[in-house]
């Protein structure tokens, strides 16, 4: 930064350096991965950054290159009943040096393995019985049903 001012007949030059740090990302969601074998973290895109670093429980677990990549799946977050907390930082690389944003706010998720051994029986046309193997770490279950396997419409 350079600025020439004329103060009382003197020419004053002000010099300085400054860094422009990227904005901190905002985590949109932490959800089970599509295959149920980990957790997927997604966050809002920050324009002009070189990439992002993801932290799980305070430890860096991944560095993502490119501003457009705003999701990452953690294949190691799969211990039944464990709470995982994620934070994300953006970085901008200038002349080989990384300039880091502040950390995002933390976002947590308790991973539960999917229930197994699901059986359905239909002893009569008006009832359905469902049974499954209990997950000892779960507090309850949510059961969804639909007439169509796509769960679309009635």
Tab-separated table of C-alpha atoms in Angstrom:
chain	number	residue	atom	x	y	z
A	1	UNK	CA	0.000	0.000	0.000
A	2	UNK	CA	1.510	3.301	-0.992
A	3	UNK	CA	0.011	6.754	-0.625
A	4	UNK	CA	1.535	10.159	-1.423
A	5	UNK	CA	0.178	13.038	0.642
A	6	UNK	CA	1.289	16.628	0.794
A	7	UNK	CA	1.244	17.709	4.450
A	8	UNK	CA	2.466	21.235	5.335
A	9	UNK	CA	4.684	21.331	2.275
A	10	UNK	CA	6.238	17.928	2.989
A	11	UNK	CA	5.694	14.970	0.725
A	12	UNK	CA	4.636	12.022	2.962
A	13	UNK	CA	4.851	8.478	1.678
A	14	UNK	CA	3.019	5.740	3.584
A	15	UNK	CA	4.017	2.140	2.931
A	16	UNK	CA	2.651	-1.081	4.302
A	17	UNK	CA	1.812	-4.668	3.549
A	18	UNK	CA	-1.421	-6.482	4.066
A	19	UNK	CA	-2.935	-9.913	3.479
A	20	UNK	CA	-6.389	-10.633	2.239
A	21	UNK	CA	-7.592	-13.813	3.929
A	22	UNK	CA	-10.382	-15.950	2.479
A	23	UNK	CA	-13.783	-15.909	4.087
A	24	UNK	CA	-14.527	-18.812	6.464
A	25	UNK	CA	-16.710	-21.535	4.934
A	26	UNK	CA	-20.115	-22.453	6.358
A	27	UNK	CA	-20.841	-26.158	6.698
A	28	UNK	CA	-24.248	-26.865	5.169
A	29	UNK	CA	-24.621	-30.468	6.328
A	30	UNK	CA	-23.017	-33.626	7.654
A	31	UNK	CA	-24.982	-36.653	6.436
A	32	UNK	CA	-24.507	-40.393	6.002
A	33	UNK	CA	-22.791	-41.214	2.704
A	34	UNK	CA	-24.904	-42.766	-0.041
A	35	UNK	CA	-23.435	-46.208	0.651
A	36	UNK	CA	-23.881	-45.848	4.436
A	37	UNK	CA	-20.182	-46.487	5.054
A	38	UNK	CA	-19.097	-43.027	6.209
A	39	UNK	CA	-20.186	-39.401	6.492
A	40	UNK	CA	-20.381	-36.715	3.804
A	41	UNK	CA	-19.534	-33.103	4.692
A	42	UNK	CA	-20.777	-30.292	2.445
A	43	UNK	CA	-20.170	-26.550	2.681
A	44	UNK	CA	-20.805	-23.333	0.779
A	45	UNK	CA	-18.458	-22.385	-2.051
A	46	UNK	CA	-16.020	-19.509	-1.457
A	47	UNK	CA	-15.114	-17.679	-4.669
A	48	UNK	CA	-11.452	-17.202	-5.497
A	49	UNK	CA	-9.968	-19.756	-3.100
A	50	UNK	CA	-7.464	-22.455	-4.021
A	51	UNK	CA	-9.103	-25.158	-1.911
A	52	UNK	CA	-10.287	-26.326	1.487
A	53	UNK	CA	-8.997	-28.341	4.450
A	54	UNK	CA	-11.368	-30.558	6.443
A	55	UNK	CA	-10.854	-31.273	10.135
A	56	UNK	CA	-12.449	-34.103	12.110
A	57	UNK	CA	-12.395	-33.692	15.885
A	58	UNK	CA	-9.595	-31.109	15.625
A	59	UNK	CA	-7.313	-33.092	13.291
A	60	UNK	CA	-6.798	-32.316	9.589
A	61	UNK	CA	-8.104	-35.300	7.612
A	62	UNK	CA	-8.249	-34.019	4.021
A	63	UNK	CA	-7.149	-31.182	1.763
A	64	UNK	CA	-9.377	-30.517	-1.234
A	65	UNK	CA	-7.912	-28.623	-4.196
A	66	UNK	CA	-10.185	-26.328	-6.189
A	67	UNK	CA	-12.894	-23.891	-5.163
A	68	UNK	CA	-15.683	-25.852	-6.869
A	69	UNK	CA	-15.238	-29.006	-4.737
A	70	UNK	CA	-17.585	-28.419	-1.800
A	71	UNK	CA	-18.279	-31.948	-0.579
A	72	UNK	CA	-16.075	-34.640	0.877
A	73	UNK	CA	-16.873	-38.108	2.161
A	74	UNK	CA	-15.051	-39.390	5.225
A	75	UNK	CA	-14.646	-43.150	4.769
A	76	UNK	CA	-13.182	-43.507	8.275
A	77	UNK	CA	-16.211	-42.074	10.094
A	78	UNK	CA	-18.053	-45.356	10.505
A	79	UNK	CA	-17.776	-46.431	14.125
A	80	UNK	CA	-21.264	-47.199	15.387
A	81	UNK	CA	-22.502	-44.717	18.017
A	82	UNK	CA	-19.552	-42.287	17.629
A	83	UNK	CA	-20.025	-38.518	17.419
A	84	UNK	CA	-17.846	-36.876	14.748
A	85	UNK	CA	-17.378	-33.091	14.627
A	86	UNK	CA	-16.163	-31.365	11.457
A	87	UNK	CA	-14.733	-27.940	10.657
A	88	UNK	CA	-13.566	-26.566	7.299
A	89	UNK	CA	-11.046	-23.862	6.366
A	90	UNK	CA	-10.529	-22.263	2.970
A	91	UNK	CA	-7.097	-21.370	1.653
A	92	UNK	CA	-5.681	-19.203	-1.094
A	93	UNK	CA	-2.239	-19.980	-2.505
A	94	UNK	CA	-0.122	-16.989	-3.570
A	95	UNK	CA	3.498	-17.474	-4.693
A	96	UNK	CA	3.522	-20.947	-3.145
A	97	UNK	CA	2.290	-19.786	0.271
A	98	UNK	CA	-1.122	-20.752	1.753
A	99	UNK	CA	-3.261	-18.043	3.349
A	100	UNK	CA	-5.940	-19.606	5.570
A	101	UNK	CA	-9.436	-18.487	6.509
A	102	UNK	CA	-10.800	-18.828	10.004
A	103	UNK	CA	-12.335	-22.200	10.861
A	104	UNK	CA	-15.987	-22.770	10.071
A	105	UNK	CA	-18.289	-23.427	12.991
A	106	UNK	CA	-18.229	-27.077	13.986
A	107	UNK	CA	-20.939	-29.444	12.789
A	108	UNK	CA	-21.479	-32.814	14.475
A	109	UNK	CA	-23.143	-36.084	13.564
A	110	UNK	CA	-23.518	-39.383	15.433
A	111	UNK	CA	-22.865	-42.255	13.047
A	112	UNK	CA	-25.169	-45.254	13.376
A	113	UNK	CA	-24.798	-48.353	11.253
A	114	UNK	CA	-27.825	-49.341	9.264
A	115	UNK	CA	-30.045	-51.996	10.727
A	116	UNK	CA	-29.578	-55.423	9.243
A	117	UNK	CA	-31.609	-58.556	8.739
A	118	UNK	CA	-34.807	-56.681	7.886
A	119	UNK	CA	-37.700	-59.035	7.301
A	120	UNK	CA	-41.214	-58.142	6.215
A	121	UNK	CA	-44.171	-60.433	6.494
A	122	UNK	CA	-47.697	-59.830	5.318
A	123	UNK	CA	-49.973	-62.275	7.117
A	124	UNK	CA	-53.065	-60.558	5.755
A	125	UNK	CA	-53.877	-57.987	3.117
A	126	UNK	CA	-54.260	-55.186	5.698
A	127	UNK	CA	-51.189	-55.612	7.911
A	128	UNK	CA	-47.429	-55.761	7.557
A	129	UNK	CA	-44.948	-56.930	10.182
A	130	UNK	CA	-41.350	-55.640	10.151
A	131	UNK	CA	-38.470	-57.086	12.159
A	132	UNK	CA	-34.749	-56.253	12.217
A	133	UNK	CA	-31.571	-56.788	14.177
A	134	UNK	CA	-31.285	-54.263	17.020
A	135	UNK	CA	-28.579	-51.547	16.949
A	136	UNK	CA	-27.559	-51.201	20.615
A	137	UNK	CA	-26.350	-47.611	20.025
A	138	UNK	CA	-29.698	-46.406	18.633
A	139	UNK	CA	-32.307	-44.717	20.814
A	140	UNK	CA	-35.139	-45.486	18.409
A	141	UNK	CA	-36.048	-46.219	14.818
A	142	UNK	CA	-37.880	-44.449	12.042
A	143	UNK	CA	-39.898	-46.643	9.738
A	144	UNK	CA	-41.049	-45.400	6.353
A	145	UNK	CA	-43.323	-47.192	3.954
A	146	UNK	CA	-44.831	-46.516	0.568
A	147	UNK	CA	-46.932	-48.308	-2.006
A	148	UNK	CA	-44.215	-47.684	-4.627
A	149	UNK	CA	-40.547	-48.570	-4.193
A	150	UNK	CA	-39.617	-45.064	-5.419
A	151	UNK	CA	-41.611	-43.531	-2.516
A	152	UNK	CA	-43.199	-41.215	-5.113
A	153	UNK	CA	-46.866	-40.354	-5.168
A	154	UNK	CA	-49.464	-42.278	-3.169
